[in-house]
Amino acid sequence: MSTMRYQQALAAAVRDEMRSDESIIYIGEDVEQSLRGVSAGLAKELPGRVRDTPISEAAFTGYATGAAMAGARPIVEYQIPTLLYVAFDQIVNQAQKIRMMTGGQARVPVTYLFPGSGARLGLAGQHSDHPYALLAHMGVKTIVPATPEDAYSLVRAAIQDDDPVAVFAPAACLHRKGEVSETVGRIGAAHVEREGSDVTVVAVGHLVHDTLRVAEDVAAELDIEVINARSIFPFDWDTLRTSLAKTGRLLVVDDSNRMNGFASEIVATAAEEYSALLDRPPIRLTRAEGAVPFAVELERAVVPSSKDIRTALERFMDQHAEKRE
Amino acid sequence: MRLIRAFEELVVQLVNRNEIAGVTHEYIGQEAVAVGVCSALEAQDVLTSTHRGHGHLLARGADPERMLAELLGRETGLNRGRGGSMHIADVSLGIYGANGMVGAGAPFALGASGTRTPDGTPRVAVAFFGDGALNQGVLLESMNLAAAWQLPVVFCCENNGYAVTTPSSDSMTVSPVERAAGLGLPGREVDGMDVLAVAEAARFAVDHARNSNGPYFLDCRCYRFVGHHTAEGTMNLTYRTEEEIEHWRGRDPLALASQGAMQAGASRIDLDAIDSQVNARLKAALLGAQAGPVPAPESALDYSYASPTPVRWGLV
């Protein structure tokens, strides 16, 4: 167990995996200098295995697919989360489908790493998305680590996984400090960060921390259970069901757009399959429908905030009061 | 080459009889390219194919019976009925699949060529693509990346002159070899109807790549004698004249190869024997393929993931 920042945990996971498995390579833009800090020092330590690519996202994403089919275990870093859009065909239509399309002949163990995903005040329309829901929608294993422990354990799990796995590391989490157990995690397992009996909140990434703060603020009125989703796809339905059996109320706090976002699926499934457990309609707190404007006041208006989380929870308080009456 | 031609003619019949679902893209007329190029490859080498991929698989030694079973959507198919014509693959032979997206398989060739075999043997990879792909970003990016990293990749353009119905002269103002040269790839034009010419050029290109000289580009000038896909015959398209098609049919790669073989001493009887062997083989392959079971509907989600992953059906 050691204490480290989230970004250091990402780097430690990559370093520990690369030291123990020679088939792992790390490619992307400016990864030798490590602009994002994840591959820091590795180009020197592991010559030839960390390589800068041209600004050719489709080609280097496809390179990883071919290398994986030939026995390598590539990690692909995307300096900006929206570079995903440029490489979309190569991820969702190629790498992800190859195993099914070949009837299991090939495996494609590639890790797609998006360090610094989501809005971070002032990056404007094209650099502020947090597009984890897109890949989850297409069946790509997708994780959003919230804590340094998640970052370390889930990145190691992603690298060891035999399928393509996308890791979205929220920009708002990179500075966080925490204990890291230095173990390998399990993709598909959520984590209950705070136990409570009144409302279940499923939160993603940095919004887990915002939710935990708000949960303390409202503790006198509502006892909040906070589930750190960690894995967007596959999602840990068992943990959700167990929690709803206790609370009967659901809020999902999600940094994807409202239309067809992650929260949509969680709420839809809760309504369809767990309605007997719910005593109130579920609530979604998401990004607004649209893109992120530049001015910080406008950016703050469209992404979920602690204030929004509190406002959403207050609706349950009103209902709570009604219930008591 | 005879096997590819006969296989494709059989496929057309099966599509027209609705025994094969969807559409297929026949390789008829382009046989010399796959056969010539694959003759230069070694066991550890890799190739990536296109939507018109049957010829590449057969030239590399894939089993016609398992290919037919795949096209018929059988569990006994190469891809267990999950891929069909557009994604047919035999990874055990280094064939990383036909591909439904133009140019999209090319970067796989780069990745494979940059990854040594478990015993450390370097691999050469061939990326097949058509002239239409020369205007596709991922292919141009891949050619550049292969040159920048000096990867042992042979880029094989099967230049049949048309991107579906659009003549390549409407889409490009330089020749393919000029375009490749601009990205730093040496290359040459090849008579893609002459299997010996293709084989000689491929030997040069593959040796160039294997000897650590980086990628090489082949512009194989060829022609497809049939439509872009099986259904085109019913569409009354006018993008090619009968005269043009007849001109190219006059350079049929099979006829040219037969002439060459006879000049080299083969007899008509030898050539007829090849034809009857091919026909017998395909007849048996079709019977075997048709006897294969169709996949069970409840297995539709199988093979989606290599490690255990819970997935849900559309109605829970």
XYZ file of C-alpha atoms in Angstrom:
641
model
C 0.000 0.000 0.000
C 1.330 3.406 -0.891
C -0.033 6.903 -1.300
C 0.108 8.471 -4.718
C -1.641 10.867 -7.005
C -4.096 9.529 -9.570
C -1.802 10.398 -12.465
C 1.105 8.640 -10.753
C -1.135 5.614 -10.242
C -1.877 5.492 -13.972
C 1.842 5.675 -14.715
C 2.690 3.072 -12.063
C 0.149 0.624 -13.495
C 1.549 1.006 -17.005
C 5.128 0.768 -15.754
C 4.496 -2.324 -13.626
C 2.718 -4.103 -16.473
C 5.349 -3.166 -19.061
C 8.169 -4.323 -16.823
C 6.558 -7.718 -16.329
C 5.323 -8.370 -19.903
C 7.610 -7.720 -22.853
C 4.767 -7.984 -25.347
C 3.345 -4.653 -24.160
C 4.072 -1.597 -26.299
C 2.937 1.986 -25.727
C 2.155 4.201 -28.713
C 0.539 7.567 -29.305
C 1.314 11.209 -29.871
C 4.173 12.680 -27.799
C 4.398 9.637 -25.552
C 8.200 9.502 -25.600
C 8.348 12.911 -23.926
C 5.160 11.896 -22.092
C 3.112 15.046 -22.401
C 0.367 13.342 -20.396
C 2.722 11.920 -17.775
C 1.534 8.322 -18.079
C 4.576 6.983 -19.924
C 7.078 9.177 -18.090
C 10.577 7.716 -18.143
C 9.523 4.558 -19.970
C 10.924 5.430 -23.399
C 14.390 5.454 -21.839
C 13.883 2.465 -19.589
C 12.282 0.232 -22.248
C 13.883 1.182 -25.557
C 11.755 0.589 -28.637
C 8.583 -0.153 -26.697
C 7.326 3.415 -26.282
C 6.897 5.131 -29.587
C 5.697 8.497 -30.849
C 3.313 8.262 -33.758
C 2.477 10.748 -36.482
C -0.822 12.586 -35.959
C -2.639 9.695 -37.634
C -5.132 8.366 -35.117
C -6.836 5.926 -37.493
C -3.527 4.403 -38.588
C -1.958 4.052 -35.157
C -5.180 2.653 -33.702
C -5.267 0.084 -36.514
C -1.559 -0.589 -35.993
C -2.404 -1.660 -32.449
C -5.105 -4.017 -33.744
C -2.712 -5.766 -36.116
C 0.021 -5.920 -33.495
C -2.444 -7.418 -31.012
C -3.554 -10.044 -33.527
C 0.121 -10.898 -34.053
C 0.744 -11.405 -30.326
C 1.553 -7.980 -28.885
C -0.408 -6.253 -26.131
C -0.500 -2.602 -27.186
C -1.499 0.420 -25.146
C -2.663 3.357 -27.265
C -2.681 6.794 -25.674
C -4.947 9.532 -27.042
C -3.717 12.910 -25.942
C -7.201 14.417 -26.139
C -10.389 12.405 -25.535
C -12.112 13.569 -28.709
C -9.343 12.019 -30.834
C -11.553 9.001 -30.319
C -13.827 10.400 -33.023
C -11.026 10.326 -35.584
C -10.250 6.708 -34.707
C -13.860 5.598 -34.235
C -14.066 3.107 -37.126
C -10.814 1.498 -36.099
C -12.048 0.974 -32.536
C -15.734 0.111 -32.789
C -16.003 -1.301 -36.305
C -12.655 -3.072 -36.457
C -10.879 -3.937 -33.197
C -14.036 -4.497 -31.179
C -15.796 -6.656 -33.781
C -12.892 -8.762 -35.023
C -13.254 -11.495 -32.453
C -16.950 -11.999 -33.194
C -16.544 -11.595 -36.953
C -13.777 -14.205 -37.081
C -15.749 -16.629 -34.925
C -13.184 -16.420 -32.138
C -10.072 -16.901 -34.298
C -8.413 -13.713 -33.091
C -8.040 -11.837 -29.854
C -7.396 -8.115 -29.755
C -5.909 -7.190 -26.386
C -5.525 -3.427 -26.798
C -5.872 -0.768 -24.106
C -7.111 2.641 -25.275
C -6.029 5.221 -22.740
C -7.672 8.653 -22.557
C -5.821 10.511 -19.805
C -7.535 13.819 -19.063
C -11.057 13.196 -20.289
C -13.909 15.620 -19.743
C -14.191 19.358 -19.266
C -11.444 21.204 -17.422
C -12.445 24.857 -17.583
C -11.705 26.629 -20.818
C -10.822 23.847 -23.248
C -13.966 24.714 -25.212
C -16.105 22.838 -27.688
C -13.767 20.279 -29.187
C -11.623 19.271 -26.205
C -14.127 19.002 -23.364
C -16.091 15.854 -24.109
C -16.034 12.792 -21.890
C -17.116 10.233 -24.470
C -17.198 7.010 -22.443
C -20.861 6.346 -23.221
C -20.134 6.144 -26.953
C -17.781 3.203 -26.634
C -19.929 1.479 -24.026
C -22.856 1.797 -26.429
C -20.816 -0.047 -29.056
C -19.918 -2.874 -26.693
C -16.336 -1.836 -25.978
C -15.305 -2.578 -22.407
C -15.142 0.893 -20.895
C -13.874 1.971 -17.524
C -13.727 5.337 -15.774
C -11.481 5.104 -12.710
C -12.410 7.629 -10.024
C -9.669 7.152 -7.429
C -5.928 6.456 -7.534
C -6.748 2.916 -6.399
C -9.161 2.519 -9.321
C -6.635 4.019 -11.707
C -3.911 1.594 -10.723
C -5.944 -1.568 -10.336
C -8.194 -1.085 -13.361
C -5.489 0.012 -15.783
C -3.583 -3.125 -14.898
C -6.752 -5.154 -15.426
C -7.348 -3.427 -18.763
C -3.845 -4.207 -19.992
C -4.156 -7.843 -18.912
C -7.594 -8.241 -20.504
C -7.725 -10.152 -23.789
C -10.252 -7.755 -25.369
C -10.093 -4.079 -26.320
C -10.625 -1.951 -23.198
C -11.040 1.828 -23.120
C -9.923 3.757 -20.039
C -11.222 7.306 -19.597
C -9.293 9.050 -16.843
C -11.218 12.201 -15.885
C -9.184 15.396 -16.027
C -10.742 16.415 -12.715
C -9.323 13.295 -11.033
C -5.690 13.480 -12.153
C -4.531 15.554 -9.171
C -6.293 13.457 -6.530
C -4.185 11.718 -3.909
C -5.027 8.408 -2.308
C -3.994 5.003 -1.085
C -3.115 2.455 -3.738
C -3.046 -1.238 -2.858
C -1.018 -2.150 -5.963
C -3.287 -5.049 -6.884
C -5.039 -5.928 -10.132
C -8.719 -4.987 -10.200
C -11.713 -6.528 -11.928
C -13.440 -4.927 -14.904
C -17.183 -4.975 -14.314
C -17.119 -4.393 -10.568
C -18.554 -1.209 -9.076
C -17.554 -0.062 -5.623
C -19.758 1.233 -2.833
C -17.820 4.269 -1.642
C -20.304 5.237 1.066
C -23.048 3.161 2.576
C -26.445 4.707 3.159
C -30.090 3.774 3.445
C -32.171 6.563 1.837
C -30.936 7.154 -1.728
C -28.614 5.249 -4.068
C -26.430 7.520 -6.160
C -24.550 5.912 -9.044
C -21.781 8.301 -10.037
C -19.002 8.224 -12.634
C -15.405 9.408 -12.346
C -14.821 12.806 -10.728
C -18.537 13.048 -9.984
C -18.053 10.287 -7.411
C -16.023 12.731 -5.325
C -18.508 15.551 -5.807
C -21.296 13.198 -4.733
C -19.403 12.070 -1.637
C -18.966 15.700 -0.569
C -22.624 16.472 -1.065
C -23.585 13.272 0.753
C -21.760 14.587 3.835
C -23.430 17.986 3.471
C -26.915 16.490 3.448
C -26.182 13.695 5.912
C -28.521 15.151 8.527
C -31.456 14.884 6.162
C -30.641 11.973 3.848
C -28.434 8.943 4.228
C -26.836 8.563 0.802
C -25.297 5.394 -0.609
C -22.685 6.254 -3.230
C -21.782 3.714 -5.909
C -18.638 4.424 -7.888
C -19.574 2.847 -11.234
C -15.912 2.326 -12.262
C -16.934 0.066 -15.134
C -19.385 1.610 -17.610
C -19.561 -1.522 -19.731
C -19.994 -4.114 -18.475
C -21.922 -2.477 -15.628
C -22.246 -4.073 -12.222
C -26.005 -4.609 -12.061
C -25.785 -6.773 -8.933
C -24.339 -3.952 -6.860
C -27.056 -1.612 -8.094
C -29.832 -4.092 -7.342
C -28.524 -4.786 -3.852
C -28.356 -1.083 -3.134
C -31.833 -0.334 -4.483
C -33.245 -3.132 -2.338
C -32.043 -1.071 0.604
C -32.848 2.479 -0.515
C -35.671 2.270 -3.074
C -34.443 5.504 -4.667
C -32.007 6.179 -7.466
C -30.061 9.148 -8.737
C -27.519 8.660 -11.514
C -24.819 11.312 -11.858
C -23.281 11.095 -15.300
C -20.886 13.268 -17.311
C -22.275 12.191 -20.683
C -25.007 13.989 -22.602
C -28.578 13.376 -21.539
C -29.757 11.748 -24.784
C -28.754 8.066 -24.845
C -26.184 8.618 -22.127
C -24.910 6.228 -19.459
C -27.553 7.424 -16.992
C -30.286 6.675 -19.519
C -29.376 3.001 -19.527
C -29.065 2.710 -15.750
C -32.416 4.374 -15.177
C -34.109 2.438 -17.968
C -32.921 -0.871 -16.563
C -33.930 0.131 -13.045
C -37.405 1.041 -14.313
C -37.722 -2.157 -16.320
C -36.203 -4.722 -14.014
C -36.056 -3.267 -10.511
C -39.296 -1.286 -10.404
C -40.520 -3.421 -7.518
C -37.590 -2.083 -5.502
C -38.227 1.582 -6.328
C -40.561 3.738 -4.322
C -39.872 6.922 -6.332
C -39.154 7.545 -10.014
C -35.391 7.620 -10.619
C -33.624 10.912 -11.403
C -30.816 11.587 -13.869
C -28.250 14.343 -13.539
C -26.284 14.544 -16.789
C -24.597 16.982 -19.076
C -27.018 19.134 -21.010
C -27.820 18.162 -24.574
C -25.238 20.032 -26.609
C -21.565 20.892 -26.654
C -19.431 22.680 -24.063
C -19.104 26.449 -24.674
C -15.827 28.239 -23.945
C -16.568 30.830 -21.232
C -16.149 29.142 -17.858
C -19.558 30.351 -16.684
C -21.121 28.670 -19.714
C -19.082 25.491 -19.305
C -20.184 25.228 -15.682
C -23.777 25.650 -16.784
C -23.801 22.506 -18.926
C -21.729 19.975 -16.949
C -22.953 18.405 -13.708
C -21.770 20.199 -10.556
C -21.942 19.611 -6.822
C -24.715 22.185 -6.689
C -26.685 20.177 -9.255
C -26.163 17.001 -7.239
C -27.528 18.740 -4.177
C -30.497 20.110 -6.115
C -31.283 16.633 -7.424
C -31.049 15.122 -3.948
C -33.313 17.830 -2.558
C -36.101 16.432 -4.682
C -35.812 13.248 -2.688
C -35.802 15.314 0.531
C -39.134 16.879 -0.426
C -40.469 13.434 -1.147
C -38.905 12.177 2.074
C -40.754 14.843 4.012
C -44.002 13.982 2.248
C -43.449 10.352 3.078
C -43.025 11.144 6.788
C -46.182 13.201 6.805
C -6.018 -19.169 -60.485
C -8.405 -21.725 -61.938
C -9.583 -22.534 -58.416
C -10.313 -18.864 -57.696
C -12.178 -18.399 -60.997
C -14.257 -21.544 -60.529
C -14.901 -20.739 -56.877
C -16.175 -17.282 -57.768
C -18.367 -18.604 -60.579
C -19.860 -21.049 -58.117
C -20.411 -18.233 -55.609
C -22.320 -16.207 -58.216
C -24.638 -19.178 -58.765
C -25.151 -19.631 -55.037
C -25.943 -15.935 -54.549
C -28.369 -15.989 -57.462
C -30.058 -19.061 -55.968
C -30.269 -17.219 -52.620
C -28.208 -19.893 -50.926
C -25.733 -17.179 -49.931
C -27.306 -14.283 -48.049
C -26.328 -10.687 -48.718
C -23.925 -9.675 -51.450
C -20.477 -10.885 -52.426
C -17.772 -9.158 -54.422
C -16.212 -11.452 -56.993
C -12.524 -11.551 -57.818
C -13.107 -12.658 -61.428
C -10.470 -11.074 -63.661
C -8.050 -10.176 -60.857
C -6.803 -13.694 -60.062
C -3.230 -13.081 -61.176
C -2.700 -10.470 -58.468
C -3.517 -12.632 -55.435
C -1.757 -15.687 -56.841
C 1.336 -13.768 -57.892
C 1.683 -11.872 -54.618
C 0.980 -14.808 -52.321
C 3.599 -16.886 -54.156
C 6.213 -14.613 -52.581
C 5.069 -15.059 -48.975
C 6.416 -17.314 -46.234
C 4.496 -19.111 -43.517
C 4.928 -16.425 -40.852
C 3.850 -13.590 -43.144
C 0.537 -11.803 -42.831
C -1.945 -10.335 -45.269
C -4.924 -8.041 -44.928
C -7.670 -8.294 -47.476
C -10.545 -6.257 -48.852
C -14.274 -6.597 -49.470
C -13.212 -8.584 -52.583
C -11.282 -11.111 -50.549
C -12.019 -14.685 -51.671
C -9.079 -14.720 -54.085
C -6.615 -13.668 -51.388
C -7.725 -16.473 -49.091
C -7.605 -19.152 -51.757
C -4.211 -17.990 -53.008
C -2.895 -18.194 -49.449
C -4.163 -21.743 -49.084
C -7.466 -21.413 -47.236
C -9.765 -24.438 -47.455
C -12.483 -23.926 -50.127
C -14.925 -26.119 -48.222
C -14.655 -24.055 -45.047
C -14.830 -20.878 -47.137
C -18.022 -22.050 -48.835
C -19.419 -23.103 -45.467
C -18.713 -19.566 -44.236
C -20.453 -17.965 -47.202
C -23.410 -20.269 -46.596
C -23.504 -19.148 -42.950
C -22.609 -22.488 -41.404
C -21.091 -23.257 -38.017
C -18.413 -25.199 -39.897
C -17.348 -22.085 -41.824
C -13.937 -20.515 -41.323
C -15.533 -17.853 -39.112
C -18.252 -20.171 -37.735
C -20.791 -18.299 -39.823
C -20.070 -15.014 -37.999
C -18.188 -13.245 -40.763
C -19.529 -14.083 -44.199
C -17.907 -12.957 -47.415
C -17.072 -9.477 -46.175
C -15.135 -10.600 -43.084
C -13.891 -14.016 -44.100
C -10.560 -14.826 -42.464
C -8.167 -17.606 -41.630
C -5.960 -16.143 -38.938
C -3.994 -19.398 -38.663
C -2.700 -18.703 -42.198
C -1.872 -15.088 -41.361
C -4.989 -13.813 -43.139
C -6.289 -10.988 -40.942
C -9.574 -10.845 -42.727
C -11.542 -9.423 -45.573
C -12.850 -6.018 -44.580
C -16.068 -4.161 -45.264
C -14.477 -0.733 -44.814
C -12.276 0.485 -47.649
C -8.607 0.681 -46.637
C -9.332 -0.171 -43.004
C -7.317 -3.386 -42.887
C -4.074 -1.747 -44.002
C -2.950 -0.549 -40.562
C -3.311 -4.123 -39.245
C -0.609 -5.091 -41.722
C 1.644 -2.449 -40.177
C 1.031 -3.724 -36.650
C 1.638 -7.325 -37.648
C 4.801 -6.410 -39.535
C 6.092 -4.580 -36.472
C 5.518 -7.587 -34.199
C 7.885 -10.519 -34.353
C 6.737 -14.131 -34.148
C 7.177 -15.905 -30.778
C 10.493 -17.344 -32.010
C 11.670 -13.919 -33.101
C 11.275 -14.304 -36.868
C 10.420 -11.018 -38.555
C 7.213 -10.892 -40.542
C 6.418 -9.268 -43.842
C 2.826 -8.131 -44.203
C 0.939 -7.448 -47.411
C -1.937 -4.986 -47.410
C -4.254 -5.564 -50.353
C -6.576 -2.717 -51.339
C -8.174 -1.287 -54.454
C -7.520 1.948 -56.294
C -10.541 3.447 -54.525
C -8.728 3.097 -51.191
C -5.990 5.429 -52.404
C -8.282 8.314 -51.481
C -9.087 6.957 -48.035
C -7.389 8.642 -45.076
C -6.543 5.546 -43.091
C -4.665 4.015 -46.029
C -2.680 7.179 -46.724
C -1.896 7.493 -43.019
C -0.793 3.867 -42.998
C 1.482 4.310 -46.024
C 3.075 7.294 -44.341
C 3.461 5.525 -41.002
C 5.003 2.478 -42.687
C 7.512 4.743 -44.422
C 8.254 6.753 -41.277
C 8.877 3.587 -39.266
C 10.429 1.671 -42.182
C 8.095 -1.273 -41.645
C 8.301 -4.418 -43.789
C 4.941 -3.919 -45.492
C 4.040 -4.446 -49.136
C 1.174 -2.211 -50.200
C -0.553 -4.002 -53.046
C -2.971 -1.828 -54.998
C -5.343 -3.934 -57.072
C -5.988 -1.202 -59.556
C -9.064 -2.236 -61.507
C -9.753 1.350 -62.503
C -13.016 1.881 -60.668
C -14.120 2.722 -57.146
C -17.418 0.861 -57.560
C -18.643 2.955 -60.539
C -16.371 6.007 -60.239
C -13.350 5.916 -62.571
C -10.112 6.480 -60.674
C -9.248 9.303 -63.088
C -12.179 11.265 -61.602
C -10.706 10.964 -58.118
C -6.946 11.265 -58.546
C -4.677 13.559 -60.522
C -1.483 11.577 -59.995
C -0.688 7.928 -60.576
C -0.715 5.542 -57.609
C 3.059 5.131 -57.830
C 3.491 8.911 -57.794
C 1.256 9.173 -54.759
C 3.241 6.455 -52.995
C 6.509 8.180 -53.903
C 5.191 11.378 -52.327
C 4.825 9.486 -49.059
C 8.319 8.040 -49.320
C 7.470 4.585 -50.659
C 9.316 3.172 -53.631
C 7.072 1.258 -55.979
C 6.291 0.186 -59.482
C 3.485 -0.508 -61.898
C 2.854 -4.142 -62.698
C 0.779 -5.877 -65.353
C -1.785 -7.316 -62.986
C -3.172 -9.645 -65.656
C 0.150 -11.484 -65.973
C 0.693 -13.797 -63.020
C 4.404 -14.225 -63.712
C 4.927 -10.474 -63.860
C 3.066 -10.072 -60.568
C 5.026 -12.912 -58.982
C 8.327 -11.373 -60.065
C 7.373 -7.920 -58.791
C 6.023 -9.387 -55.544
C 9.236 -11.329 -54.995
C 11.163 -8.093 -55.386
C 8.805 -6.171 -53.090
C 8.721 -8.849 -50.387
C 12.518 -9.226 -50.455
C 12.851 -5.452 -50.243
C 10.661 -5.446 -47.127
C 12.205 -8.546 -45.567
C 15.699 -7.159 -46.014
C 14.820 -4.169 -43.793
C 14.492 -1.677 -46.623
C 11.063 -0.533 -45.501
C 7.730 -0.664 -47.290
C 7.184 -1.109 -51.017
C 4.247 -0.222 -53.246
C 2.860 -2.292 -56.116
C 0.332 -0.819 -58.545
C -1.148 -3.939 -60.134
C -3.114 -2.868 -63.213
C -6.016 -5.266 -63.539
C -9.709 -5.417 -64.309
C -12.769 -7.016 -62.854
C -14.748 -8.790 -65.530
C -17.965 -8.690 -63.491
C -19.818 -6.055 -61.490
C -18.661 -4.497 -58.247
C -20.897 -7.039 -56.544
C -23.113 -9.911 -57.580
C -26.256 -7.799 -57.809
C -24.774 -5.255 -60.213
C -25.813 -7.246 -63.283
C -29.461 -6.410 -62.597
C -28.881 -2.666 -62.161
C -28.374 -1.571 -65.799
C -25.289 0.478 -64.974
C -23.434 2.145 -67.822
C -20.142 3.201 -66.291
C -18.154 0.723 -68.392
C -18.575 0.045 -72.097
C -18.908 -3.432 -73.548
C -15.867 -2.630 -75.694
C -13.786 -1.890 -72.628
C -14.857 -5.081 -70.886
C -14.182 -7.111 -74.041
C -10.772 -5.511 -74.430
C -9.796 -6.630 -70.954
C -11.364 -10.058 -71.364
C -8.957 -10.431 -74.252
C -6.227 -10.272 -71.615
C -7.819 -12.830 -69.304
C -5.141 -13.744 -66.739
C -6.102 -17.415 -66.906
C -5.758 -17.522 -70.682
C -2.426 -15.692 -70.481
C -1.175 -18.135 -67.851
C -2.329 -21.118 -69.935
C -0.534 -19.785 -72.994
C 2.587 -19.260 -70.940
C 2.398 -22.749 -69.503
C 1.979 -24.294 -72.944
C 4.905 -22.308 -74.307
C 6.898 -23.689 -71.377
C 5.965 -27.235 -72.330
C 2.633 -27.987 -70.662
C 0.087 -29.819 -72.798
C -3.628 -29.160 -73.241
C -4.157 -32.409 -71.351
C -2.165 -31.081 -68.385
C -4.279 -27.931 -68.295
C -7.538 -29.831 -68.671
C -6.445 -32.043 -65.808
C -6.098 -28.963 -63.600
C -9.600 -27.890 -64.576
C -11.110 -31.263 -63.760
C -9.237 -31.449 -60.444
C -10.536 -28.014 -59.517
C -14.083 -28.880 -60.524
C -14.022 -32.127 -58.562
C -12.559 -30.379 -55.546
C -15.194 -27.655 -55.588
C -18.012 -30.131 -56.097
C -16.920 -32.040 -53.013
C -16.332 -28.792 -51.118
C -19.846 -27.571 -51.852
C -21.417 -30.837 -50.733
C -19.362 -30.753 -47.557
C -20.194 -27.116 -46.923
C -23.917 -27.600 -47.489
C -23.904 -30.477 -45.012
C -22.605 -28.230 -42.228
C -25.008 -27.186 -39.481
C -26.353 -23.642 -39.274
C -25.337 -21.914 -36.036
C -27.780 -22.118 -33.153
C -29.595 -18.779 -32.660
C -28.827 -18.881 -28.940
C -25.126 -18.824 -29.827
C -25.397 -15.415 -31.565
C -23.538 -13.601 -28.798
C -20.753 -16.179 -28.542
C -17.232 -15.093 -29.489
C -17.977 -11.423 -28.813
C -15.318 -11.296 -26.120
C -12.163 -13.258 -25.409
C -12.484 -12.926 -21.633
C -15.791 -13.660 -19.872
C -18.093 -10.650 -20.214
C -21.777 -10.537 -19.311
C -23.917 -9.332 -22.226
C -27.671 -8.890 -22.416
C -30.141 -9.749 -25.150
C -32.471 -7.135 -26.623
C -35.456 -8.256 -24.610
C -34.767 -9.123 -21.019
